[in-house]
PDB file of C-alpha atoms in Angstrom:
ATOM      1  CA  VAL P   1     -81.163-108.443 -95.240  1.00 51.00           C
ATOM      2  CA  PRO P   2     -81.930-107.789 -99.182  1.00 64.00           C
ATOM      3  CA  GLU P   3     -80.781-110.143-101.321  1.00 64.00           C
ATOM      4  CA  LEU P   4     -77.642-108.281-102.270  1.00 64.00           C
ATOM      5  CA  GLN P   5     -76.683-106.977 -99.234  1.00 79.00           C
ATOM      6  CA  ARG P   6     -76.395-110.167 -98.230  1.00 84.00           C
ATOM      7  CA  ARG P   7     -74.331-111.270-101.002  1.00 86.00           C
ATOM      8  CA  ASP P   8     -71.779-108.544 -99.967  1.00 87.00           C
ATOM      9  CA  LEU P   9     -72.376-110.258 -96.393  1.00 89.00           C
ATOM     10  CA  ASP P  10     -71.224-113.648 -97.416  1.00 90.00           C
ATOM     11  CA  GLN P  11     -68.424-112.163 -99.557  1.00 92.00           C
ATOM     12  CA  PHE P  12     -67.201-110.362 -96.869  1.00 92.00           C
ATOM     13  CA  ARG P  13     -67.549-113.531 -94.629  1.00 93.00           C
ATOM     14  CA  ALA P  14     -65.588-115.166 -96.801  1.00 93.00           C
ATOM     15  CA  PHE P  15     -62.609-113.505 -97.228  1.00 94.00           C
ATOM     16  CA  LEU P  16     -62.437-112.770 -93.113  1.00 94.00           C
ATOM     17  CA  ARG P  17     -62.277-116.960 -93.459  1.00 95.00           C
ATOM     18  CA  SER P  18     -58.924-117.038 -95.407  1.00 95.00           C
ATOM     19  CA  LEU P  19     -57.725-114.000 -94.006  1.00 94.00           C
ATOM     20  CA  VAL P  20     -57.787-116.067 -90.586  1.00 94.00           C
ATOM     21  CA  MET P  21     -56.951-119.078 -91.799  1.00 94.00           C
ATOM     22  CA  HIS P  22     -53.781-117.840 -93.659  1.00 95.00           C
ATOM     23  CA  ALA P  23     -52.848-115.774 -90.335  1.00 93.00           C
ATOM     24  CA  ALA P  24     -53.256-119.226 -88.993  1.00 92.00           C
ATOM     25  CA  VAL P  25     -51.492-121.384 -90.939  1.00 94.00           C
ATOM     26  CA  GLY P  26     -48.827-118.512 -90.589  1.00 93.00           C
ATOM     27  CA  THR P  27     -48.304-118.654 -86.966  1.00 90.00           C
ATOM     28  CA  ALA P  28     -47.509-122.260 -87.319  1.00 89.00           C
ATOM     29  CA  LEU P  29     -45.214-121.686 -90.433  1.00 92.00           C
ATOM     30  CA  GLY P  30     -43.169-118.947 -89.110  1.00 91.00           C
ATOM     31  CA  GLY P  31     -43.576-120.838 -85.198  1.00 90.00           C
ATOM     32  CA  VAL P  32     -41.193-123.695 -85.888  1.00 92.00           C
ATOM     33  CA  CYS P  33     -38.167-121.522 -87.175  1.00 91.00           C
ATOM     34  CA  THR P  34     -37.445-119.928 -83.469  1.00 89.00           C
ATOM     35  CA  LEU P  35     -36.682-121.344 -80.315  1.00 88.00           C
ATOM     36  CA  VAL P  36     -40.053-118.840 -79.247  1.00 84.00           C
ATOM     37  CA  GLY P  37     -41.979-119.388 -81.719  1.00 85.00           C
ATOM     38  CA  GLU P  38     -44.188-122.483 -80.181  1.00 84.00           C
ATOM     39  CA  PRO P  39     -44.252-123.762 -76.494  1.00 81.00           C
ATOM     40  CA  GLN P  40     -43.102-127.461 -77.179  1.00 86.00           C
ATOM     41  CA  ASN P  41     -39.785-125.368 -79.489  1.00 90.00           C
ATOM     42  CA  LEU P  42     -38.623-124.142 -75.898  1.00 87.00           C
ATOM     43  CA  ILE P  43     -38.548-127.591 -74.205  1.00 88.00           C
ATOM     44  CA  ILE P  44     -37.404-129.186 -76.919  1.00 92.00           C
ATOM     45  CA  GLY P  45     -34.319-126.527 -76.895  1.00 91.00           C
ATOM     46  CA  LYS P  46     -33.884-126.976 -72.907  1.00 90.00           C
ATOM     47  CA  VAL P  47     -33.751-130.786 -73.339  1.00 92.00           C
ATOM     48  CA  ALA P  48     -31.437-129.868 -76.144  1.00 92.00           C
ATOM     49  CA  GLY P  49     -29.375-127.502 -74.572  1.00 91.00           C
ATOM     50  CA  TRP P  50     -29.954-124.966 -78.089  1.00 91.00           C
ATOM     51  CA  GLU P  51     -29.756-121.098 -77.543  1.00 87.00           C
ATOM     52  CA  PHE P  52     -31.871-119.075 -79.919  1.00 86.00           C
ATOM     53  CA  VAL P  53     -29.292-118.783 -82.912  1.00 87.00           C
ATOM     54  CA  GLU P  54     -28.340-122.316 -82.233  1.00 92.00           C
ATOM     55  CA  PHE P  55     -32.450-123.367 -82.312  1.00 93.00           C
ATOM     56  CA  VAL P  56     -32.930-121.553 -85.965  1.00 93.00           C
ATOM     57  CA  ILE P  57     -29.565-123.084 -87.402  1.00 94.00           C
ATOM     58  CA  ARG P  58     -30.169-126.950 -86.534  1.00 95.00           C
ATOM     59  CA  MET P  59     -34.285-126.525 -87.303  1.00 95.00           C
ATOM     60  CA  ALA P  60     -33.119-124.262 -90.629  1.00 95.00           C
ATOM     61  CA  PRO P  61     -32.588-127.824 -93.606  1.00 95.00           C
ATOM     62  CA  VAL P  62     -36.191-128.266 -92.392  1.00 96.00           C
ATOM     63  CA  THR P  63     -38.083-124.829 -91.905  1.00 95.00           C
ATOM     64  CA  MET P  64     -36.436-122.574 -94.148  1.00 96.00           C
ATOM     65  CA  PRO P  65     -37.666-125.157 -97.641  1.00 96.00           C
ATOM     66  CA  VAL P  66     -41.291-125.564 -95.535  1.00 96.00           C
ATOM     67  CA  LEU P  67     -41.402-121.805 -95.206  1.00 95.00           C
ATOM     68  CA  VAL P  68     -40.689-121.231 -99.351  1.00 96.00           C
ATOM     69  CA  VAL P  69     -43.589-124.069 -99.744  1.00 96.00           C
ATOM     70  CA  GLY P  70     -46.063-122.370 -97.213  1.00 96.00           C
ATOM     71  CA  LEU P  71     -45.713-118.638 -98.839  1.00 96.00           C
ATOM     72  CA  ALA P  72     -45.692-120.599-102.206  1.00 96.00           C
ATOM     73  CA  THR P  73     -48.891-122.279-101.383  1.00 96.00           C
ATOM     74  CA  CYS P  74     -50.295-119.151-100.110  1.00 96.00           C
ATOM     75  CA  LEU P  75     -50.132-117.265-103.417  1.00 96.00           C
ATOM     76  CA  ALA P  76     -51.454-120.427-105.098  1.00 96.00           C
ATOM     77  CA  LEU P  77     -54.361-120.526-103.119  1.00 95.00           C
ATOM     78  CA  GLU P  78     -55.517-116.411-103.505  1.00 94.00           C
ATOM     79  CA  ILE P  79     -54.570-116.918-107.085  1.00 94.00           C
ATOM     80  CA  THR P  80     -56.299-120.500-107.863  1.00 93.00           C
ATOM     81  CA  GLY P  81     -59.566-119.559-105.020  1.00 91.00           C
ATOM     82  CA  TRP P  82     -59.597-123.224-104.073  1.00 93.00           C
ATOM     83  CA  PHE P  83     -60.260-124.708-100.809  1.00 94.00           C
ATOM     84  CA  GLY P  84     -62.020-121.426-100.680  1.00 90.00           C
ATOM     85  CA  TYR P  85     -59.693-119.651-100.724  1.00 94.00           C
ATOM     86  CA  GLY P  86     -59.368-115.905-102.675  1.00 90.00           C
ATOM     87  CA  ALA P  87     -62.185-114.111-101.741  1.00 90.00           C
ATOM     88  CA  GLU P  88     -61.918-110.250-102.678  1.00 89.00           C
ATOM     89  CA  LEU P  89     -63.497-107.427-100.605  1.00 87.00           C
ATOM     90  CA  SER P  90     -67.066-106.022-102.535  1.00 87.00           C
ATOM     91  CA  PRO P  91     -66.705-102.417-103.599  1.00 88.00           C
ATOM     92  CA  PRO P  92     -69.675-101.470-100.808  1.00 88.00           C
ATOM     93  CA  VAL P  93     -68.051-103.382 -97.879  1.00 90.00           C
ATOM     94  CA  ARG P  94     -64.675-101.735 -98.341  1.00 91.00           C
ATOM     95  CA  LYS P  95     -66.060 -98.002 -98.630  1.00 91.00           C
ATOM     96  CA  VAL P  96     -67.666 -98.775 -95.706  1.00 90.00           C
ATOM     97  CA  LEU P  97     -64.629 -99.744 -93.299  1.00 91.00           C
ATOM     98  CA  THR P  98     -62.483 -97.011 -95.678  1.00 93.00           C
ATOM     99  CA  GLU P  99     -64.924 -94.439 -94.061  1.00 93.00           C
ATOM    100  CA  PHE P 100     -65.047 -96.236 -90.339  1.00 92.00           C
ATOM    101  CA  GLN P 101     -61.075 -96.319 -90.862  1.00 91.00           C
ATOM    102  CA  ARG P 102     -61.314 -91.970 -91.239  1.00 92.00           C
ATOM    103  CA  HIS P 103     -63.791 -91.413 -89.022  1.00 92.00           C
ATOM    104  CA  THR P 104     -61.864 -93.437 -86.082  1.00 90.00           C
ATOM    105  CA  ASP P 105     -58.527 -92.264 -87.013  1.00 87.00           C
ATOM    106  CA  GLN P 106     -59.954 -88.677 -86.912  1.00 88.00           C
ATOM    107  CA  SER P 107     -61.933 -88.966 -83.180  1.00 89.00           C
ATOM    108  CA  ARG P 108     -58.748 -90.610 -81.864  1.00 87.00           C
ATOM    109  CA  SER P 109     -58.309 -89.006 -78.533  1.00 87.00           C
ATOM    110  CA  LEU P 110     -54.435 -88.305 -77.682  1.00 87.00           C
ATOM    111  CA  ARG P 111     -55.196 -91.220 -74.826  1.00 85.00           C
ATOM    112  CA  GLU P 112     -56.078 -93.029 -76.867  1.00 86.00           C
ATOM    113  CA  ARG P 113     -52.299 -92.350 -79.303  1.00 89.00           C
ATOM    114  CA  SER P 114     -50.616 -92.500 -76.329  1.00 88.00           C
ATOM    115  CA  ALA P 115     -52.395 -96.122 -76.141  1.00 86.00           C
ATOM    116  CA  LEU P 116     -51.322 -97.496 -78.865  1.00 89.00           C
ATOM    117  CA  VAL P 117     -47.641 -96.291 -78.813  1.00 91.00           C
ATOM    118  CA  MET P 118     -47.284 -97.975 -75.567  1.00 90.00           C
ATOM    119  CA  GLN P 119     -48.960-101.167 -76.753  1.00 89.00           C
ATOM    120  CA  GLY P 120     -46.363-100.980 -80.090  1.00 92.00           C
ATOM    121  CA  LEU P 121     -43.381-100.404 -77.226  1.00 92.00           C
ATOM    122  CA  ALA P 122     -44.695-102.718 -75.556  1.00 90.00           C
ATOM    123  CA  ALA P 123     -44.562-105.236 -79.116  1.00 90.00           C
ATOM    124  CA  CYS P 124     -40.958-104.286 -79.480  1.00 92.00           C
ATOM    125  CA  VAL P 125     -39.823-105.138 -75.878  1.00 91.00           C
ATOM    126  CA  LEU P 126     -41.240-108.751 -76.205  1.00 89.00           C
ATOM    127  CA  ILE P 127     -39.827-109.212 -79.536  1.00 86.00           C
ATOM    128  CA  VAL P 128     -36.389-108.150 -78.260  1.00 88.00           C
ATOM    129  CA  ALA P 129     -36.874-110.004 -74.396  1.00 88.00           C
ATOM    130  CA  LEU P 130     -37.400-113.037 -76.830  1.00 81.00           C
ATOM    131  CA  GLY P 131     -34.446-112.524 -79.283  1.00 77.00           C
ATOM    132  CA  PHE P 132     -32.499-112.473 -76.846  1.00 80.00           C
ATOM    133  CA  HIS P 133     -33.988-115.028 -74.444  1.00 78.00           C
ATOM    134  CA  VAL P 134     -33.401-112.165 -71.119  1.00 82.00           C
ATOM    135  CA  ALA P 135     -35.418-114.554 -69.155  1.00 80.00           C
ATOM    136  CA  GLU P 136     -37.795-117.136 -68.571  1.00 80.00           C
ATOM    137  CA  VAL P 137     -40.535-116.907 -71.413  1.00 78.00           C
ATOM    138  CA  GLY P 138     -43.227-116.829 -68.377  1.00 80.00           C
ATOM    139  CA  LEU P 139     -41.409-113.919 -66.870  1.00 88.00           C
ATOM    140  CA  ILE P 140     -41.088-112.197 -70.085  1.00 89.00           C
ATOM    141  CA  GLY P 141     -45.044-112.703 -70.816  1.00 84.00           C
ATOM    142  CA  LEU P 142     -45.836-111.075 -67.246  1.00 86.00           C
ATOM    143  CA  LEU P 143     -43.439-108.036 -67.930  1.00 89.00           C
ATOM    144  CA  ILE P 144     -45.330-107.026 -70.852  1.00 89.00           C
ATOM    145  CA  ILE P 145     -48.907-107.645 -69.337  1.00 85.00           C
ATOM    146  CA  VAL P 146     -47.381-104.905 -66.413  1.00 85.00           C
ATOM    147  CA  LEU P 147     -46.546-102.726 -69.064  1.00 87.00           C
ATOM    148  CA  ALA P 148     -49.503-102.785 -71.368  1.00 85.00           C
ATOM    149  CA  THR P 149     -52.256-102.482 -68.807  1.00 84.00           C
ATOM    150  CA  ALA P 150     -50.106 -99.692 -66.627  1.00 82.00           C
ATOM    151  CA  MET P 151     -48.976 -97.516 -69.344  1.00 83.00           C
ATOM    152  CA  ASN P 152     -52.547 -97.607 -70.417  1.00 81.00           C
ATOM    153  CA  GLY P 153     -53.988 -96.686 -67.235  1.00 79.00           C
ATOM    154  CA  VAL P 154     -56.030-100.090 -66.885  1.00 79.00           C
ATOM    155  CA  VAL P 155     -54.868-100.765 -62.979  1.00 75.00           C
ATOM    156  CA  GLU P 156     -58.474-101.684 -61.799  1.00 76.00           C
ATOM    157  CA  GLU P 157     -58.975-105.069 -61.416  1.00 73.00           C
ATOM    158  CA  GLN P 158     -62.807-105.212 -62.802  1.00 75.00           C
ATOM    159  CA  ARG P 159     -61.167-104.323 -65.775  1.00 75.00           C
ATOM    160  CA  LEU P 160     -58.154-106.329 -65.903  1.00 75.00           C
ATOM    161  CA  GLY P 161     -60.553-109.412 -66.122  1.00 74.00           C
ATOM    162  CA  HIS P 162     -62.190-108.874 -69.580  1.00 75.00           C
ATOM    163  CA  ALA P 163     -59.335-109.373 -71.159  1.00 71.00           C
ATOM    164  CA  PHE P 164     -59.178-113.012 -70.078  1.00 74.00           C
ATOM    165  CA  GLU P 165     -62.793-113.900 -70.959  1.00 74.00           C
ATOM    166  CA  ALA P 166     -61.902-114.897 -74.788  1.00 71.00           C
ATOM    167  CA  ALA P 167     -59.415-117.249 -73.985  1.00 71.00           C
ATOM    168  CA  LEU P 168     -61.994-119.235 -71.149  1.00 77.00           C
ATOM    169  CA  PRO P 169     -63.002-121.460 -73.672  1.00 75.00           C
ATOM    170  CA  PHE P 170     -59.874-122.615 -74.624  1.00 71.00           C
ATOM    171  CA  THR P 171     -57.989-122.750 -71.716  1.00 75.00           C
ATOM    172  CA  ALA P 172     -60.462-125.017 -70.308  1.00 78.00           C
ATOM    173  CA  LEU P 173     -60.119-127.187 -73.386  1.00 73.00           C
ATOM    174  CA  LEU P 174     -55.682-127.119 -72.626  1.00 72.00           C
ATOM    175  CA  VAL P 175     -56.483-128.376 -69.020  1.00 80.00           C
ATOM    176  CA  VAL P 176     -58.193-131.584 -70.771  1.00 79.00           C
ATOM    177  CA  PHE P 177     -55.045-131.700 -72.503  1.00 73.00           C
ATOM    178  CA  PHE P 178     -53.419-131.501 -69.899  1.00 74.00           C
ATOM    179  CA  ALA P 179     -54.666-134.510 -67.747  1.00 81.00           C
ATOM    180  CA  ILE P 180     -54.738-136.336 -70.830  1.00 77.00           C
ATOM    181  CA  VAL P 181     -50.898-136.440 -71.260  1.00 73.00           C
ATOM    182  CA  ALA P 182     -50.651-136.799 -67.582  1.00 78.00           C
ATOM    183  CA  VAL P 183     -52.200-140.049 -68.202  1.00 82.00           C
ATOM    184  CA  ILE P 184     -50.062-141.031 -70.769  1.00 77.00           C
ATOM    185  CA  GLN P 185     -46.968-140.341 -69.152  1.00 73.00           C
ATOM    186  CA  ASP P 186     -47.595-142.100 -66.306  1.00 79.00           C
ATOM    187  CA  GLN P 187     -48.803-145.004 -67.925  1.00 82.00           C
ATOM    188  CA  ALA P 188     -46.091-144.936 -70.172  1.00 77.00           C
ATOM    189  CA  LEU P 189     -48.105-145.416 -73.456  1.00 77.00           C
ATOM    190  CA  PHE P 190     -45.675-143.504 -76.267  1.00 76.00           C
ATOM    191  CA  SER P 191     -42.982-146.143 -75.066  1.00 79.00           C
ATOM    192  CA  PRO P 192     -43.600-149.351 -76.695  1.00 84.00           C
ATOM    193  CA  LEU P 193     -44.064-146.897 -80.000  1.00 82.00           C
ATOM    194  CA  SER P 194     -40.613-145.144 -79.619  1.00 83.00           C
ATOM    195  CA  ASN P 195     -38.869-148.575 -78.184  1.00 83.00           C
ATOM    196  CA  TRP P 196     -39.748-149.626 -81.565  1.00 88.00           C
ATOM    197  CA  ILE P 197     -38.592-146.965 -83.303  1.00 88.00           C
ATOM    198  CA  LEU P 198     -35.090-146.425 -81.645  1.00 84.00           C
ATOM    199  CA  THR P 199     -34.508-150.430 -82.869  1.00 86.00           C
ATOM    200  CA  LEU P 200     -34.626-149.785 -86.299  1.00 87.00           C
ATOM    201  CA  GLU P 201     -31.189-148.619 -88.153  1.00 83.00           C
ATOM    202  CA  GLY P 202     -29.690-144.843 -88.606  1.00 83.00           C
ATOM    203  CA  HIS P 203     -31.812-141.930 -90.404  1.00 89.00           C
ATOM    204  CA  LEU P 204     -35.108-144.254 -90.607  1.00 93.00           C
ATOM    205  CA  GLN P 205     -35.623-143.314 -86.772  1.00 92.00           C
ATOM    206  CA  VAL P 206     -35.424-140.030 -87.372  1.00 93.00           C
ATOM    207  CA  ILE P 207     -38.251-140.304 -90.481  1.00 94.00           C
ATOM    208  CA  MET P 208     -40.528-142.273 -88.211  1.00 94.00           C
ATOM    209  CA  TYR P 209     -40.107-140.336 -85.374  1.00 92.00           C
ATOM    210  CA  PHE P 210     -41.073-137.310 -87.635  1.00 94.00           C
ATOM    211  CA  LEU P 211     -44.002-139.534 -88.710  1.00 94.00           C
ATOM    212  CA  ALA P 212     -45.024-140.589 -85.253  1.00 91.00           C
ATOM    213  CA  ALA P 213     -44.985-137.022 -83.622  1.00 90.00           C
ATOM    214  CA  GLY P 214     -47.059-135.838 -86.933  1.00 91.00           C
ATOM    215  CA  ALA P 215     -49.322-138.161 -87.003  1.00 89.00           C
ATOM    216  CA  LEU P 216     -50.180-138.190 -83.334  1.00 86.00           C
ATOM    217  CA  SER P 217     -50.047-134.232 -83.644  1.00 87.00           C
ATOM    218  CA  VAL P 218     -52.622-133.864 -86.135  1.00 88.00           C
ATOM    219  CA  VAL P 219     -55.209-135.427 -83.478  1.00 83.00           C
ATOM    220  CA  SER P 220     -53.894-134.625 -80.513  1.00 79.00           C
ATOM    221  CA  ASP P 221     -51.997-131.052 -79.247  1.00 78.00           C
ATOM    222  CA  ASN P 222     -48.847-130.861 -80.699  1.00 82.00           C
ATOM    223  CA  VAL P 223     -47.373-129.477 -77.430  1.00 81.00           C
ATOM    224  CA  PHE P 224     -48.075-132.551 -75.770  1.00 81.00           C
ATOM    225  CA  VAL P 225     -47.365-134.611 -77.891  1.00 85.00           C
ATOM    226  CA  GLY P 226     -43.837-133.011 -78.304  1.00 87.00           C
ATOM    227  CA  THR P 227     -42.842-132.680 -74.576  1.00 85.00           C
ATOM    228  CA  VAL P 228     -43.788-136.761 -74.344  1.00 85.00           C
ATOM    229  CA  TYR P 229     -41.684-137.674 -77.393  1.00 89.00           C
ATOM    230  CA  ILE P 230     -38.940-135.715 -76.419  1.00 91.00           C
ATOM    231  CA  THR P 231     -38.974-137.123 -73.123  1.00 88.00           C
ATOM    232  CA  GLU P 232     -38.772-140.889 -74.577  1.00 87.00           C
ATOM    233  CA  VAL P 233     -35.483-139.567 -76.533  1.00 91.00           C
ATOM    234  CA  GLN P 234     -33.943-137.834 -73.611  1.00 92.00           C
ATOM    235  CA  ASN P 235     -33.742-141.180 -71.514  1.00 89.00           C
ATOM    236  CA  ALA P 236     -32.876-142.807 -74.836  1.00 89.00           C
ATOM    237  CA  LEU P 237     -29.641-140.981 -74.538  1.00 92.00           C
ATOM    238  CA  MET P 238     -29.552-141.242 -71.088  1.00 92.00           C
ATOM    239  CA  ALA P 239     -29.657-144.873 -71.334  1.00 90.00           C
ATOM    240  CA  ALA P 240     -26.654-145.105 -74.012  1.00 88.00           C
ATOM    241  CA  LYS P 241     -28.970-146.180 -76.528  1.00 88.00           C
ATOM    242  CA  ILE P 242     -28.615-143.250 -78.912  1.00 90.00           C
ATOM    243  CA  THR P 243     -25.156-141.562 -79.520  1.00 92.00           C
ATOM    244  CA  ARG P 244     -25.789-137.437 -78.421  1.00 93.00           C
ATOM    245  CA  GLU P 245     -25.407-136.858 -82.623  1.00 93.00           C
ATOM    246  CA  GLN P 246     -28.615-139.042 -83.092  1.00 93.00           C
ATOM    247  CA  PHE P 247     -30.583-137.300 -80.289  1.00 94.00           C
ATOM    248  CA  ASP P 248     -30.052-134.022 -82.348  1.00 94.00           C
ATOM    249  CA  LEU P 249     -31.108-134.961 -84.969  1.00 95.00           C
ATOM    250  CA  LEU P 250     -34.478-136.769 -83.848  1.00 94.00           C
ATOM    251  CA  ALA P 251     -34.674-133.675 -81.874  1.00 95.00           C
ATOM    252  CA  ILE P 252     -35.055-131.611 -84.796  1.00 95.00           C
ATOM    253  CA  ALA P 253     -37.821-134.653 -86.556  1.00 95.00           C
ATOM    254  CA  ILE P 254     -40.010-134.335 -83.399  1.00 94.00           C
ATOM    255  CA  ASN P 255     -40.101-130.402 -83.534  1.00 94.00           C
ATOM    256  CA  THR P 256     -40.730-130.203 -86.977  1.00 95.00           C
ATOM    257  CA  GLY P 257     -42.954-133.489 -86.887  1.00 93.00           C
ATOM    258  CA  THR P 258     -45.262-131.568 -84.112  1.00 92.00           C
ATOM    259  CA  ASN P 259     -45.509-128.357 -85.232  1.00 92.00           C
ATOM    260  CA  ILE P 260     -45.851-129.076 -89.609  1.00 93.00           C
ATOM    261  CA  PRO P 261     -48.414-131.985 -90.015  1.00 92.00           C
ATOM    262  CA  SER P 262     -50.760-130.243 -87.202  1.00 90.00           C
ATOM    263  CA  VAL P 263     -52.078-127.933 -89.096  1.00 92.00           C
ATOM    264  CA  ALA P 264     -54.151-130.180 -90.886  1.00 91.00           C
ATOM    265  CA  THR P 265     -56.910-130.168 -87.583  1.00 89.00           C
ATOM    266  CA  PRO P 266     -57.765-127.563 -85.224  1.00 88.00           C
ATOM    267  CA  ASN P 267     -57.080-130.210 -82.545  1.00 83.00           C
ATOM    268  CA  GLY P 268     -53.323-130.025 -83.298  1.00 81.00           C
ATOM    269  CA  GLN P 269     -52.432-126.069 -83.275  1.00 83.00           C
ATOM    270  CA  ALA P 270     -53.308-123.973 -80.607  1.00 80.00           C
ATOM    271  CA  ALA P 271     -53.899-121.246 -82.925  1.00 82.00           C
ATOM    272  CA  PHE P 272     -56.597-122.559 -84.430  1.00 86.00           C
ATOM    273  CA  LEU P 273     -58.054-124.170 -81.276  1.00 83.00           C
ATOM    274  CA  PHE P 274     -58.302-120.826 -80.298  1.00 83.00           C
ATOM    275  CA  LEU P 275     -59.630-119.320 -83.453  1.00 88.00           C
ATOM    276  CA  LEU P 276     -62.468-121.813 -83.416  1.00 88.00           C
ATOM    277  CA  THR P 277     -63.760-121.166 -79.844  1.00 83.00           C
ATOM    278  CA  SER P 278     -63.819-117.477 -80.370  1.00 85.00           C
ATOM    279  CA  ALA P 279     -66.624-115.240 -80.717  1.00 84.00           C
ATOM    280  CA  LEU P 280     -65.480-114.851 -84.433  1.00 90.00           C
ATOM    281  CA  ALA P 281     -65.533-118.074 -85.536  1.00 91.00           C
ATOM    282  CA  PRO P 282     -69.690-118.372 -85.961  1.00 92.00           C
ATOM    283  CA  VAL P 283     -69.808-114.778 -87.180  1.00 92.00           C
ATOM    284  CA  ILE P 284     -68.084-115.258 -90.118  1.00 93.00           C
ATOM    285  CA  ARG P 285     -69.335-119.085 -90.364  1.00 92.00           C
ATOM    286  CA  LEU P 286     -65.852-120.869 -89.769  1.00 92.00           C
ATOM    287  CA  SER P 287     -66.929-124.448 -88.075  1.00 92.00           C
ATOM    288  CA  TYR P 288     -64.148-127.070 -87.253  1.00 92.00           C
ATOM    289  CA  GLY P 289     -64.930-129.163 -90.745  1.00 93.00           C
ATOM    290  CA  GLY P 290     -64.754-125.853 -92.930  1.00 93.00           C
ATOM    291  CA  MET P 291     -60.742-124.994 -91.064  1.00 94.00           C
ATOM    292  CA  VAL P 292     -59.783-128.596 -91.766  1.00 94.00           C
ATOM    293  CA  TRP P 293     -61.022-128.578 -95.279  1.00 95.00           C
ATOM    294  CA  MET P 294     -58.780-124.563 -95.739  1.00 95.00           C
ATOM    295  CA  ALA P 295     -55.740-126.384 -93.727  1.00 94.00           C
ATOM    296  CA  LEU P 296     -55.931-129.450 -96.310  1.00 95.00           C
ATOM    297  CA  PRO P 297     -53.355-127.801 -99.343  1.00 96.00           C
ATOM    298  CA  TYR P 298     -51.432-126.098 -96.534  1.00 96.00           C
ATOM    299  CA  ALA P 299     -51.167-129.618 -94.707  1.00 94.00           C
ATOM    300  CA  MET P 300     -49.742-131.767 -97.331  1.00 96.00           C
ATOM    301  CA  THR P 301     -47.826-129.705 -99.247  1.00 96.00           C
ATOM    302  CA  MET P 302     -45.953-128.685 -95.757  1.00 96.00           C
ATOM    303  CA  THR P 303     -45.563-132.312 -94.722  1.00 95.00           C
ATOM    304  CA  VAL P 304     -44.600-133.281 -97.969  1.00 96.00           C
ATOM    305  CA  THR P 305     -42.045-130.622 -98.087  1.00 96.00           C
ATOM    306  CA  ALA P 306     -41.106-131.446 -94.386  1.00 96.00           C
ATOM    307  CA  LEU P 307     -40.451-134.633 -94.780  1.00 96.00           C
ATOM    308  CA  LEU P 308     -38.588-134.743 -98.095  1.00 96.00           C
ATOM    309  CA  ALA P 309     -36.136-132.365 -95.955  1.00 96.00           C
ATOM    310  CA  VAL P 310     -35.890-134.457 -92.930  1.00 95.00           C
ATOM    311  CA  ALA P 311     -34.911-137.520 -95.470  1.00 93.00           C
ATOM    312  CA  PHE P 312     -32.984-135.972 -97.821  1.00 93.00           C
ATOM    313  CA  ILE P 313     -31.379-132.838 -96.620  1.00 91.00           C
ATOM    314  CA  LEU P 314     -31.021-133.052 -92.403  1.00 83.00           C
TER     315      LEU P 314
END
């Protein structure tokens, strides 16, 4: 590759790295706010008996300040160019992309346009169904798969299989995580830590649960950490070791603790892990260490904000 084109290619890769990392952090930033944003939110919400609106309201004292700080961090990183952010599209690359988009739009057939419309309608159905919780999340997901495939004419088994190929490495890692968490729950490995935290007084319990959930979510998948901790807290409530009011505060601390600090590494966030195992990562030169470095400013600002909110606002 000629040197000039090499520079354009490297700059384009840097631009894409910034783009996908902002997007990956955004899934955690918005996901912590609602009942359907993350898998552990559903588990915690079900155990606590919270519906969609109640979940949003209860999480708001922590999630809204974090949302503001996260967006401000995104803006600051793009302005300063720190931590590998701030790359822009070079004029030659922008020209190629613009021409390709124009050619694609002009050559798009009626069938392809109809497929885009149906995909948009399926997305609207997904948002409404999740927002109003019209059914269990798994059934809603199955509905979207049926709608998106049938309405686009994808009805042959050999064509359906390609949609699942990209997720196979990610799924294999999930199976490993499930096995680890099954051992943790069976051996009650988290019980000593939970019992120690419950010996603390008042609001210090909430702060320590946030820190404990956050620390473990950095090195392990946050879904499983949240599942284990909310089970421990539920057992404490059933044993009358804590009040219902304290249980609600601990559930908020566990949910925010598993969602926010976990952006520090790909281990904690499913979106990061999926990105790392995707075909895109090697193409744009996005490694494990690179993801940790680019996520560092988000992890620091969002975690500190969440901790302060848990300590002084919640």
